[in-house]
Amino acid sequence: MNETTLIAVDLGASSGRVISGQLTKTGLTLKEQFRFSNFPVTTGRDLYWDVLKIAQEIKYGLQLTSQDGLVPESLAVDSWGVDFGYLTSRGELLLQPHSYRDERTAYTAGQLNKKLSRWQQFRLSGNQPSPINTSSQLFADRLRYPEMQPLADRVLMIPGLVTFLLSGKGANEYTIASTGGLLTAGTTSISPEISRALAIPDEWLAPISLGGERLGPLVPEIQREIGYDDRMQVVIGAGHDTAAALLALPSARDEDVAFISCGTWSLIGRQLSKPILTHAAFDAGLTNEGTFSGHTRLLKNLTGLWLIQELQRDWSLAGNMVDFGKMTTLAAASTCTTSFIDPDAPMFASPGHMEAKIRFFLRQTGQALPQTAGDLIRIVLQSLACSYRRTLGALAETTGKPIRRLTMFGGGIQNQLLVQLTADLTGLPIDAGPIEASATGNMISQLMVLQQSAFDRDALLAQIYHPQHILPAVNRDAEYHQFEAIVQNHDGKAISSTFSR
């Protein structure tokens, strides 16, 4: 095998990376060429992604790659789900894309649910109804910006939009489009019932690409700017970061394995051949999203390390910068093991004042308050691990198949305390790794497009997949039952509504 260079642009809800991969006969070696911050920008009440800055940062990362003397064969973009941008027929951006945390959908959720009940939304799309969904955002925009609808020619999800800014061509890929509450469950088609009820034109998102495709080179102006030529092809790969990550995990296809993606969000699920559209799945808060091969990820989106990131941000604004490594060390030294929050209570979804929100929740539920920063972090981590166990139980019950092993991946597995707490609270062995699962899977999806049947994914994974094995060390059933009692006996929405700064 000749050496091949690939570029994965891996966009997260707090940072983005340009990562190069060198594929040789001995495996795939990754190098982070450039990392940049990617936080939503607030203007008054609105919250936007600065997609033009993202494109500029990617170009800088490509320049650094070029300085290494590398000539990439291809590039693909993956990102978080649901968000999008509007393009005119001339390819002009109509609005900066809103962040899923923008609150405009809160004012239109009631109207949307009158058009389609929450159960109908789930039954048709397989996705849990949510204010963050693409469908909810499109509906809110239609009501808020009626003058924009005649001008909008296409809607591109974030990977397709960024790809368009780089190459002049863009398309919506199945794994990313399947997150937004618009597709007929398990298909690449827009649900006619949903688009009709919400008055959203079908053609805005169609067609949906399944299995990826080549788009062509970067636009000439960007080629000249960064020193590339037509040899690098822009590819539609696995657009959703979790779907990309699963391509890097050989065990993710096993029936007795569930996965946990650890990042700003925690995504907990298992791979299935087809969607599950039962009332039990709906009531459990499970959602059906797509894989790169067209199968199903049955999962639940939970609040993840967003809580830790927000604590760090609060403290840094107060002049006390604590890095993530030190935060884990402080939490490991804490003996505060009997206080818990509900990580998915609505009050924790919005940015700002995270420590105050956690303390308020604890007071309202009659629990011991943290005495140190380590206590506070420990409370968050053990609450996250408890919420993982709760979701895994729902997955096992809904699918009728027991879960005997976990695979955890993403940047959050660098928090070894969280991984060990997850093993202890679930009682399950864990394969942890890789940290760069999304970038690796992004590159694998590129190879699947470029080399098609000639690419042996299983052979490559046998060379590069070397997870860390973690076993349960302490039985924490009593702690979990305490968490369960708190979540079941207290209304997180009611607590959230009474919180004030």
Short mmCIF file of C-alpha atoms in Angstrom, two decimals:
data_model
loop_
_atom_site.label_atom_id
_atom_site.label_comp_id
_atom_site.label_asym_id
_atom_site.label_seq_id
_atom_site.Cartn_x
_atom_site.Cartn_y
_atom_site.Cartn_z
CA MET A 1 0.00 0.00 0.00
CA ASN A 2 1.37 3.40 -0.93
CA GLU A 3 1.34 6.06 1.75
CA THR A 4 -1.86 8.10 1.69
CA THR A 5 -2.56 11.36 3.50
CA LEU A 6 -6.09 12.17 4.63
CA ILE A 7 -7.52 15.24 6.37
CA ALA A 8 -10.30 15.04 8.94
CA VAL A 9 -11.95 18.29 9.95
CA ASP A 10 -13.56 17.35 13.27
CA LEU A 11 -15.86 20.06 14.61
CA GLY A 12 -17.14 19.96 18.16
CA ALA A 13 -19.40 22.24 20.13
CA SER A 14 -16.44 23.78 21.95
CA SER A 15 -13.46 23.28 19.62
CA GLY A 16 -12.53 22.25 16.11
CA ARG A 17 -9.51 20.36 14.82
CA VAL A 18 -7.75 19.85 11.54
CA ILE A 19 -6.14 16.41 11.78
CA SER A 20 -3.94 14.71 9.21
CA GLY A 21 -3.68 10.96 8.90
CA GLN A 22 -0.87 8.98 7.30
CA LEU A 23 -2.08 5.61 6.02
CA THR A 24 0.70 3.09 5.41
CA LYS A 25 0.91 -0.68 5.32
CA THR A 26 1.48 -0.65 9.09
CA GLY A 27 -1.63 1.38 9.98
CA LEU A 28 -2.97 4.91 10.35
CA THR A 29 -1.04 7.62 12.20
CA LEU A 30 -2.84 10.81 13.23
CA LYS A 31 -1.41 14.26 13.83
CA GLU A 32 -3.36 17.24 15.13
CA GLN A 33 -2.29 20.02 12.80
CA PHE A 34 -4.40 22.75 14.37
CA ARG A 35 -6.98 23.18 17.12
CA PHE A 36 -9.21 26.22 17.46
CA SER A 37 -11.96 27.31 19.82
CA ASN A 38 -15.52 27.07 18.61
CA PHE A 39 -17.97 28.63 21.02
CA PRO A 40 -21.32 30.15 20.07
CA VAL A 41 -21.39 33.92 19.70
CA THR A 42 -24.16 35.78 21.47
CA THR A 43 -25.75 38.95 20.10
CA GLY A 44 -28.52 40.01 22.41
CA ARG A 45 -30.84 37.06 22.83
CA ASP A 46 -29.52 35.12 19.80
CA LEU A 47 -26.78 32.50 19.81
CA TYR A 48 -24.88 31.84 16.58
CA TRP A 49 -22.05 29.71 15.25
CA ASP A 50 -19.37 31.80 13.53
CA VAL A 51 -19.16 29.55 10.49
CA LEU A 52 -17.00 31.98 8.53
CA LYS A 53 -14.43 31.92 11.33
CA ILE A 54 -14.60 28.12 11.28
CA ALA A 55 -13.81 28.12 7.56
CA GLN A 56 -10.92 30.53 8.10
CA GLU A 57 -9.47 28.38 10.90
CA ILE A 58 -9.70 25.29 8.70
CA LYS A 59 -7.77 27.06 5.96
CA TYR A 60 -5.04 27.91 8.47
CA GLY A 61 -4.90 24.28 9.55
CA LEU A 62 -4.55 23.22 5.92
CA GLN A 63 -1.69 25.69 5.47
CA LEU A 64 0.12 24.05 8.41
CA THR A 65 -0.46 20.65 6.83
CA SER A 66 1.00 21.95 3.57
CA GLN A 67 4.09 23.17 5.44
CA ASP A 68 4.66 19.57 6.54
CA GLY A 69 5.13 18.76 2.87
CA LEU A 70 1.99 16.64 2.80
CA VAL A 71 -0.27 16.39 -0.24
CA PRO A 72 -3.58 15.03 1.06
CA GLU A 73 -5.66 12.79 -1.12
CA SER A 74 -8.92 13.89 0.45
CA LEU A 75 -10.68 15.89 3.16
CA ALA A 76 -14.02 15.41 4.92
CA VAL A 77 -15.89 17.27 7.68
CA ASP A 78 -17.79 15.86 10.64
CA SER A 79 -19.61 17.76 13.38
CA TRP A 80 -22.31 17.74 16.04
CA GLY A 81 -25.88 17.26 14.85
CA VAL A 82 -29.06 19.29 14.14
CA ASP A 83 -27.58 22.71 13.23
CA PHE A 84 -27.58 24.13 9.71
CA GLY A 85 -27.31 27.18 7.47
CA TYR A 86 -29.38 28.66 4.66
CA LEU A 87 -28.00 29.31 1.18
CA THR A 88 -29.50 31.36 -1.63
CA SER A 89 -29.60 30.08 -5.21
CA ARG A 90 -26.33 32.01 -5.77
CA GLY A 91 -24.63 30.19 -2.90
CA GLU A 92 -24.72 33.11 -0.46
CA LEU A 93 -25.17 32.55 3.26
CA LEU A 94 -28.46 34.07 4.42
CA LEU A 95 -27.86 33.98 8.18
CA GLN A 96 -25.10 32.92 10.47
CA PRO A 97 -26.23 29.47 11.67
CA HIS A 98 -27.94 29.47 15.03
CA SER A 99 -26.64 27.28 17.82
CA TYR A 100 -28.92 24.52 19.04
CA ARG A 101 -28.77 26.25 22.44
CA ASP A 102 -30.43 29.35 20.99
CA GLU A 103 -33.73 29.98 22.76
CA ARG A 104 -35.86 31.03 19.77
CA THR A 105 -37.47 27.58 19.55
CA ALA A 106 -38.82 27.87 23.10
CA TYR A 107 -41.38 30.40 21.85
CA THR A 108 -42.69 28.18 19.04
CA ALA A 109 -42.58 24.69 20.60
CA GLY A 110 -46.25 24.82 21.57
CA GLN A 111 -47.31 25.73 18.04
CA LEU A 112 -45.18 22.95 16.58
CA ASN A 113 -46.67 20.35 18.92
CA LYS A 114 -50.17 21.42 17.86
CA LYS A 115 -49.20 20.79 14.25
CA LEU A 116 -47.70 17.38 15.10
CA SER A 117 -47.92 15.79 18.53
CA ARG A 118 -44.69 14.70 20.17
CA TRP A 119 -45.63 11.07 19.56
CA GLN A 120 -46.32 11.77 15.87
CA GLN A 121 -42.94 13.46 15.51
CA PHE A 122 -41.24 10.39 16.98
CA ARG A 123 -43.30 7.84 15.05
CA LEU A 124 -42.60 9.54 11.73
CA SER A 125 -38.93 10.47 12.14
CA GLY A 126 -37.66 8.11 14.83
CA ASN A 127 -36.13 11.15 16.56
CA GLN A 128 -37.12 12.35 20.00
CA PRO A 129 -38.96 15.68 19.74
CA SER A 130 -36.73 18.45 21.04
CA PRO A 131 -36.37 22.22 20.73
CA ILE A 132 -32.86 21.63 19.38
CA ASN A 133 -34.01 19.52 16.43
CA THR A 134 -33.54 20.81 12.89
CA SER A 135 -37.30 20.55 12.42
CA SER A 136 -37.95 22.75 15.47
CA GLN A 137 -35.40 25.31 14.34
CA LEU A 138 -36.72 25.44 10.78
CA PHE A 139 -40.26 25.88 12.06
CA ALA A 140 -39.18 28.67 14.42
CA ASP A 141 -37.31 30.42 11.61
CA ARG A 142 -40.28 30.16 9.26
CA LEU A 143 -42.41 32.02 11.80
CA ARG A 144 -39.72 34.50 12.80
CA TYR A 145 -38.34 35.31 9.34
CA PRO A 146 -41.23 34.90 6.86
CA GLU A 147 -39.42 37.14 4.39
CA MET A 148 -36.50 34.71 4.24
CA GLN A 149 -38.32 31.67 2.92
CA PRO A 150 -38.50 32.83 -0.74
CA LEU A 151 -34.77 33.61 -0.63
CA ALA A 152 -33.65 30.26 0.80
CA ASP A 153 -32.72 27.78 -1.89
CA ARG A 154 -31.00 25.12 0.20
CA VAL A 155 -30.46 24.16 3.80
CA LEU A 156 -27.12 22.52 4.54
CA MET A 157 -26.27 20.83 7.81
CA ILE A 158 -23.01 22.07 9.37
CA PRO A 159 -20.66 19.55 7.65
CA GLY A 160 -22.27 20.24 4.27
CA LEU A 161 -22.19 23.99 4.85
CA VAL A 162 -18.49 24.02 5.78
CA THR A 163 -17.74 21.72 2.86
CA PHE A 164 -19.58 24.14 0.58
CA LEU A 165 -17.53 27.10 1.83
CA LEU A 166 -14.34 25.18 1.02
CA SER A 167 -15.22 23.50 -2.26
CA GLY A 168 -18.20 25.37 -3.68
CA LYS A 169 -20.16 22.13 -3.47
CA GLY A 170 -22.15 20.75 -0.58
CA ALA A 171 -24.68 18.07 0.20
CA ASN A 172 -26.49 16.69 3.20
CA GLU A 173 -25.22 13.30 4.31
CA TYR A 174 -27.46 10.68 5.89
CA THR A 175 -25.92 10.35 9.36
CA ILE A 176 -26.05 14.10 10.03
CA ALA A 177 -29.47 14.62 8.41
CA SER A 178 -30.91 11.75 10.46
CA THR A 179 -30.41 13.73 13.69
CA GLY A 180 -32.86 16.51 12.93
CA GLY A 181 -36.41 15.15 13.11
CA LEU A 182 -37.10 15.57 9.38
CA LEU A 183 -36.44 12.23 7.68
CA THR A 184 -38.81 9.30 7.53
CA ALA A 185 -37.30 6.91 10.07
CA GLY A 186 -34.64 4.65 8.60
CA THR A 187 -34.69 6.31 5.17
CA THR A 188 -32.94 9.10 3.31
CA SER A 189 -36.25 10.75 2.39
CA ILE A 190 -37.79 13.82 3.98
CA SER A 191 -41.02 12.84 5.75
CA PRO A 192 -43.86 14.33 3.67
CA GLU A 193 -46.10 14.47 6.74
CA ILE A 194 -43.53 16.49 8.70
CA SER A 195 -42.63 18.86 5.88
CA ARG A 196 -46.31 19.43 5.08
CA ALA A 197 -47.35 20.03 8.70
CA LEU A 198 -44.50 22.46 9.35
CA ALA A 199 -44.66 24.07 5.86
CA ILE A 200 -40.99 23.29 5.26
CA PRO A 201 -40.11 22.73 1.58
CA ASP A 202 -38.86 19.17 0.89
CA GLU A 203 -36.29 20.43 -1.58
CA TRP A 204 -34.45 22.45 1.06
CA LEU A 205 -32.59 19.38 2.33
CA ALA A 206 -32.86 16.94 -0.56
CA PRO A 207 -31.15 14.94 -1.85
CA ILE A 208 -29.57 13.07 1.06
CA SER A 209 -26.29 11.29 0.35
CA LEU A 210 -25.93 7.74 1.72
CA GLY A 211 -22.48 6.17 1.94
CA GLY A 212 -20.64 9.33 0.95
CA GLU A 213 -19.40 10.71 -2.36
CA ARG A 214 -16.62 12.71 -4.01
CA LEU A 215 -17.33 16.41 -4.50
CA GLY A 216 -14.16 17.64 -6.17
CA PRO A 217 -11.23 19.91 -5.24
CA LEU A 218 -11.11 23.05 -3.13
CA VAL A 219 -12.19 26.22 -4.90
CA PRO A 220 -9.27 27.75 -6.87
CA GLU A 221 -9.06 30.81 -4.62
CA ILE A 222 -8.52 28.69 -1.51
CA GLN A 223 -6.05 26.45 -3.37
CA ARG A 224 -3.92 29.49 -4.17
CA GLU A 225 -4.25 30.82 -0.64
CA ILE A 226 -3.01 27.67 1.08
CA GLY A 227 -0.78 26.18 -1.63
CA TYR A 228 -2.82 23.13 -2.65
CA ASP A 229 -3.95 21.92 -6.06
CA ASP A 230 -6.60 19.67 -7.59
CA ARG A 231 -5.01 16.52 -6.21
CA MET A 232 -6.90 16.84 -2.92
CA GLN A 233 -10.53 15.82 -3.26
CA VAL A 234 -13.22 17.07 -0.90
CA VAL A 235 -15.34 14.10 0.13
CA ILE A 236 -18.67 13.68 1.86
CA GLY A 237 -17.82 11.22 4.62
CA ALA A 238 -19.67 10.32 7.81
CA GLY A 239 -21.00 13.77 8.72
CA HIS A 240 -22.09 13.16 12.30
CA ASP A 241 -19.21 12.80 14.74
CA THR A 242 -20.71 9.84 16.61
CA ALA A 243 -21.54 7.99 13.39
CA ALA A 244 -17.97 8.60 12.27
CA ALA A 245 -16.60 7.33 15.57
CA LEU A 246 -18.49 4.06 15.29
CA LEU A 247 -16.59 3.29 12.08
CA ALA A 248 -13.42 3.23 14.22
CA LEU A 249 -14.81 0.70 16.73
CA PRO A 250 -14.84 -2.96 15.67
CA SER A 251 -16.87 -3.95 18.74
CA ALA A 252 -19.65 -1.42 18.09
CA ARG A 253 -21.37 -3.89 15.77
CA ASP A 254 -21.56 -6.62 18.44
CA GLU A 255 -25.06 -7.23 19.78
CA ASP A 256 -24.04 -7.30 23.44
CA VAL A 257 -22.08 -4.03 23.31
CA ALA A 258 -23.30 -0.50 23.96
CA PHE A 259 -21.31 2.65 23.27
CA ILE A 260 -20.82 5.89 25.17
CA SER A 261 -19.49 8.91 23.29
CA CYS A 262 -17.92 11.26 25.84
CA GLY A 263 -17.70 14.91 24.99
CA THR A 264 -19.71 18.08 25.51
CA TRP A 265 -22.66 15.74 25.12
CA SER A 266 -22.78 12.11 26.16
CA LEU A 267 -24.39 9.88 23.55
CA ILE A 268 -25.28 6.41 24.78
CA GLY A 269 -26.58 3.75 22.42
CA ARG A 270 -26.17 0.59 20.41
CA GLN A 271 -26.19 -0.25 16.72
CA LEU A 272 -29.24 -1.98 15.26
CA SER A 273 -30.37 -3.08 11.81
CA LYS A 274 -33.53 -0.93 11.84
CA PRO A 275 -35.27 1.78 13.89
CA ILE A 276 -37.33 1.02 16.99
CA LEU A 277 -40.49 3.13 16.92
CA THR A 278 -42.35 1.78 19.93
CA HIS A 279 -44.02 3.68 22.74
CA ALA A 280 -41.45 2.14 25.09
CA ALA A 281 -38.59 3.70 23.10
CA PHE A 282 -40.41 7.03 22.98
CA ASP A 283 -41.16 7.02 26.71
CA ALA A 284 -37.52 6.15 27.49
CA GLY A 285 -36.32 9.20 25.55
CA LEU A 286 -34.47 7.10 22.97
CA THR A 287 -33.87 8.36 19.47
CA ASN A 288 -33.07 6.64 16.15
CA GLU A 289 -30.24 8.06 14.06
CA GLY A 290 -28.40 6.70 11.03
CA THR A 291 -25.08 4.94 10.50
CA PHE A 292 -22.82 5.42 7.50
CA SER A 293 -24.04 2.11 6.07
CA GLY A 294 -27.70 3.05 6.46
CA HIS A 295 -28.43 1.15 9.67
CA THR A 296 -29.61 2.60 12.99
CA ARG A 297 -28.01 4.06 16.09
CA LEU A 298 -30.58 3.76 18.87
CA LEU A 299 -29.34 6.19 21.49
CA LYS A 300 -30.05 8.92 23.96
CA ASN A 301 -28.42 12.34 24.04
CA LEU A 302 -27.45 13.25 27.58
CA THR A 303 -25.72 16.27 29.00
CA GLY A 304 -22.03 15.44 29.20
CA LEU A 305 -18.84 17.28 30.05
CA TRP A 306 -20.63 20.53 29.20
CA LEU A 307 -21.19 20.81 32.95
CA ILE A 308 -17.46 20.56 33.66
CA GLN A 309 -16.64 22.94 30.81
CA GLU A 310 -19.08 25.48 32.21
CA LEU A 311 -17.62 25.18 35.72
CA GLN A 312 -14.18 25.77 34.26
CA ARG A 313 -15.47 28.80 32.35
CA ASP A 314 -17.16 30.25 35.44
CA TRP A 315 -13.98 29.90 37.47
CA SER A 316 -11.75 31.32 34.73
CA LEU A 317 -13.98 34.40 34.45
CA ALA A 318 -13.49 34.85 38.20
CA GLY A 319 -9.71 34.71 37.69
CA ASN A 320 -9.22 31.10 38.82
CA MET A 321 -8.17 29.01 35.82
CA VAL A 322 -8.25 25.27 36.61
CA ASP A 323 -7.29 22.90 33.78
CA PHE A 324 -9.23 19.69 33.17
CA GLY A 325 -6.43 17.49 34.49
CA LYS A 326 -6.37 19.31 37.81
CA MET A 327 -10.16 19.21 37.99
CA THR A 328 -10.04 15.41 37.75
CA THR A 329 -7.33 15.23 40.42
CA LEU A 330 -9.40 17.40 42.78
CA ALA A 331 -12.48 15.23 42.21
CA ALA A 332 -10.56 12.00 42.81
CA ALA A 333 -9.51 13.30 46.23
CA SER A 334 -13.08 14.17 47.21
CA THR A 335 -15.09 12.00 49.62
CA CYS A 336 -18.40 13.61 48.60
CA THR A 337 -20.06 10.46 47.23
CA THR A 338 -23.68 10.88 48.33
CA SER A 339 -24.86 14.08 46.60
CA PHE A 340 -26.24 14.06 43.07
CA ILE A 341 -27.79 16.28 40.45
CA ASP A 342 -29.96 15.39 37.48
CA PRO A 343 -27.57 16.37 34.66
CA ASP A 344 -30.46 16.67 32.23
CA ALA A 345 -32.57 19.05 34.28
CA PRO A 346 -33.38 22.02 31.99
CA MET A 347 -31.55 24.50 34.23
CA PHE A 348 -28.20 22.96 33.28
CA ALA A 349 -28.73 23.31 29.52
CA SER A 350 -28.07 27.04 29.24
CA PRO A 351 -24.63 28.62 29.68
CA GLY A 352 -23.50 30.57 32.73
CA HIS A 353 -23.65 30.38 36.53
CA MET A 354 -23.15 26.60 36.57
CA GLU A 355 -21.81 26.39 40.13
CA ALA A 356 -24.76 28.45 41.40
CA LYS A 357 -27.20 26.20 39.53
CA ILE A 358 -25.68 23.02 40.98
CA ARG A 359 -25.78 24.39 44.52
CA PHE A 360 -29.39 25.52 44.03
CA PHE A 361 -30.42 22.03 42.82
CA LEU A 362 -28.74 20.42 45.83
CA ARG A 363 -30.44 22.78 48.27
CA GLN A 364 -33.83 22.24 46.66
CA THR A 365 -33.42 18.46 46.95
CA GLY A 366 -32.16 18.55 50.54
CA GLN A 367 -28.68 17.22 49.86
CA ALA A 368 -25.27 17.97 51.33
CA LEU A 369 -23.55 20.91 49.63
CA PRO A 370 -19.99 20.66 48.28
CA GLN A 371 -17.30 22.12 50.53
CA THR A 372 -14.54 22.26 47.90
CA ALA A 373 -14.11 22.55 44.15
CA GLY A 374 -13.20 18.85 44.14
CA ASP A 375 -16.53 18.00 45.79
CA LEU A 376 -18.40 19.98 43.16
CA ILE A 377 -16.63 18.23 40.28
CA ARG A 378 -17.09 14.82 41.93
CA ILE A 379 -20.84 15.42 42.23
CA VAL A 380 -21.04 16.16 38.52
CA LEU A 381 -18.98 13.14 37.46
CA GLN A 382 -20.81 10.62 39.61
CA SER A 383 -24.15 12.05 38.47
CA LEU A 384 -23.10 11.63 34.84
CA ALA A 385 -22.10 8.01 35.46
CA CYS A 386 -25.44 7.35 37.18
CA SER A 387 -27.31 8.83 34.21
CA TYR A 388 -25.31 6.49 31.95
CA ARG A 389 -26.47 3.47 33.94
CA ARG A 390 -30.06 4.63 33.81
CA THR A 391 -29.96 4.98 30.01
CA LEU A 392 -28.22 1.63 29.52
CA GLY A 393 -31.06 -0.02 31.42
CA ALA A 394 -33.59 1.60 29.08
CA LEU A 395 -31.59 0.46 26.04
CA ALA A 396 -31.48 -3.14 27.25
CA GLU A 397 -35.18 -3.18 28.10
CA THR A 398 -36.29 -1.53 24.87
CA THR A 399 -34.25 -3.77 22.59
CA GLY A 400 -34.81 -6.94 24.59
CA LYS A 401 -31.08 -7.64 24.50
CA PRO A 402 -28.78 -7.53 27.54
CA ILE A 403 -25.70 -5.32 27.53
CA ARG A 404 -22.56 -7.12 28.65
CA ARG A 405 -19.81 -4.68 27.64
CA LEU A 406 -19.31 -0.98 27.05
CA THR A 407 -17.07 0.89 24.66
CA MET A 408 -16.30 4.50 25.59
CA PHE A 409 -14.59 6.92 23.24
CA GLY A 410 -13.93 10.59 22.67
CA GLY A 411 -12.05 13.27 24.57
CA GLY A 412 -13.99 12.60 27.77
CA ILE A 413 -12.26 9.26 28.34
CA GLN A 414 -9.17 11.21 29.31
CA ASN A 415 -11.08 11.78 32.53
CA GLN A 416 -10.15 8.42 34.03
CA LEU A 417 -12.29 9.03 37.11
CA LEU A 418 -15.41 9.29 34.95
CA VAL A 419 -14.52 6.06 33.16
CA GLN A 420 -13.90 4.19 36.41
CA LEU A 421 -17.09 5.56 37.99
CA THR A 422 -18.99 4.39 34.91
CA ALA A 423 -17.54 0.88 35.26
CA ASP A 424 -18.33 0.82 38.99
CA LEU A 425 -21.88 2.14 38.65
CA THR A 426 -22.84 -0.04 35.68
CA GLY A 427 -20.94 -3.13 36.79
CA LEU A 428 -19.74 -3.59 33.21
CA PRO A 429 -16.26 -3.98 31.72
CA ILE A 430 -15.25 -1.08 29.50
CA ASP A 431 -13.08 -0.81 26.40
CA ALA A 432 -11.94 2.82 26.46
CA GLY A 433 -10.57 4.34 23.29
CA PRO A 434 -9.72 5.82 20.99
CA ILE A 435 -9.76 9.45 22.07
CA GLU A 436 -9.74 10.47 18.41
CA ALA A 437 -12.52 8.09 17.39
CA SER A 438 -14.42 10.68 15.33
CA ALA A 439 -11.36 11.78 13.36
CA THR A 440 -10.31 8.18 12.77
CA GLY A 441 -13.79 7.21 11.63
CA ASN A 442 -13.95 10.32 9.44
CA MET A 443 -10.83 9.10 7.63
CA ILE A 444 -12.16 5.56 7.39
CA SER A 445 -15.33 6.89 5.74
CA GLN A 446 -13.13 8.75 3.23
CA LEU A 447 -11.31 5.52 2.40
CA MET A 448 -14.64 3.75 1.96
CA VAL A 449 -15.62 6.40 -0.60
CA LEU A 450 -12.26 6.59 -2.38
CA GLN A 451 -11.31 2.92 -2.45
CA GLN A 452 -14.79 1.39 -2.21
CA SER A 453 -14.65 -2.43 -2.27
CA ALA A 454 -10.83 -2.41 -2.27
CA PHE A 455 -10.73 -0.99 1.26
CA ASP A 456 -10.56 -3.56 4.07
CA ARG A 457 -11.85 -1.75 7.15
CA ASP A 458 -11.59 -4.78 9.45
CA ALA A 459 -7.92 -5.29 8.54
CA LEU A 460 -7.14 -1.65 9.31
CA LEU A 461 -8.99 -1.74 12.65
CA ALA A 462 -7.05 -4.86 13.64
CA GLN A 463 -3.89 -2.76 13.26
CA ILE A 464 -4.97 0.43 15.00
CA TYR A 465 -7.62 -0.40 17.64
CA HIS A 466 -5.91 -0.82 21.01
CA PRO A 467 -8.36 0.19 23.78
CA GLN A 468 -7.68 0.37 27.48
CA HIS A 469 -9.62 -2.26 29.45
CA ILE A 470 -11.28 -1.08 32.67
CA LEU A 471 -13.08 -3.38 35.10
CA PRO A 472 -15.52 -2.47 37.88
CA ALA A 473 -13.62 -1.97 41.15
CA VAL A 474 -16.33 -1.01 43.68
CA ASN A 475 -20.01 -1.88 43.92
CA ARG A 476 -21.90 1.43 43.86
CA ASP A 477 -25.48 0.14 43.70
CA ALA A 478 -26.45 2.04 46.85
CA GLU A 479 -25.23 5.31 45.34
CA TYR A 480 -27.12 4.64 42.13
CA HIS A 481 -30.39 3.97 43.98
CA GLN A 482 -29.92 7.26 45.83
CA PHE A 483 -29.48 9.04 42.49
CA GLU A 484 -32.60 7.30 41.15
CA ALA A 485 -34.66 8.44 44.12
CA ILE A 486 -33.56 12.05 43.62
CA VAL A 487 -34.35 12.03 39.89
CA GLN A 488 -37.70 10.30 40.31
CA ASN A 489 -38.93 12.19 43.35
CA HIS A 490 -38.06 15.73 42.28
CA ASP A 491 -39.24 17.62 39.25
CA GLY A 492 -36.19 19.01 37.45
CA LYS A 493 -38.38 21.36 35.41
CA ALA A 494 -39.97 22.81 38.52
CA ILE A 495 -36.58 23.29 40.18
CA SER A 496 -35.27 24.97 37.02
CA SER A 497 -38.21 27.35 36.86
CA THR A 498 -37.53 28.61 40.40
CA PHE A 499 -33.81 29.23 39.87
CA SER A 500 -32.74 32.84 39.62
CA ARG A 501 -29.30 34.36 39.54
#
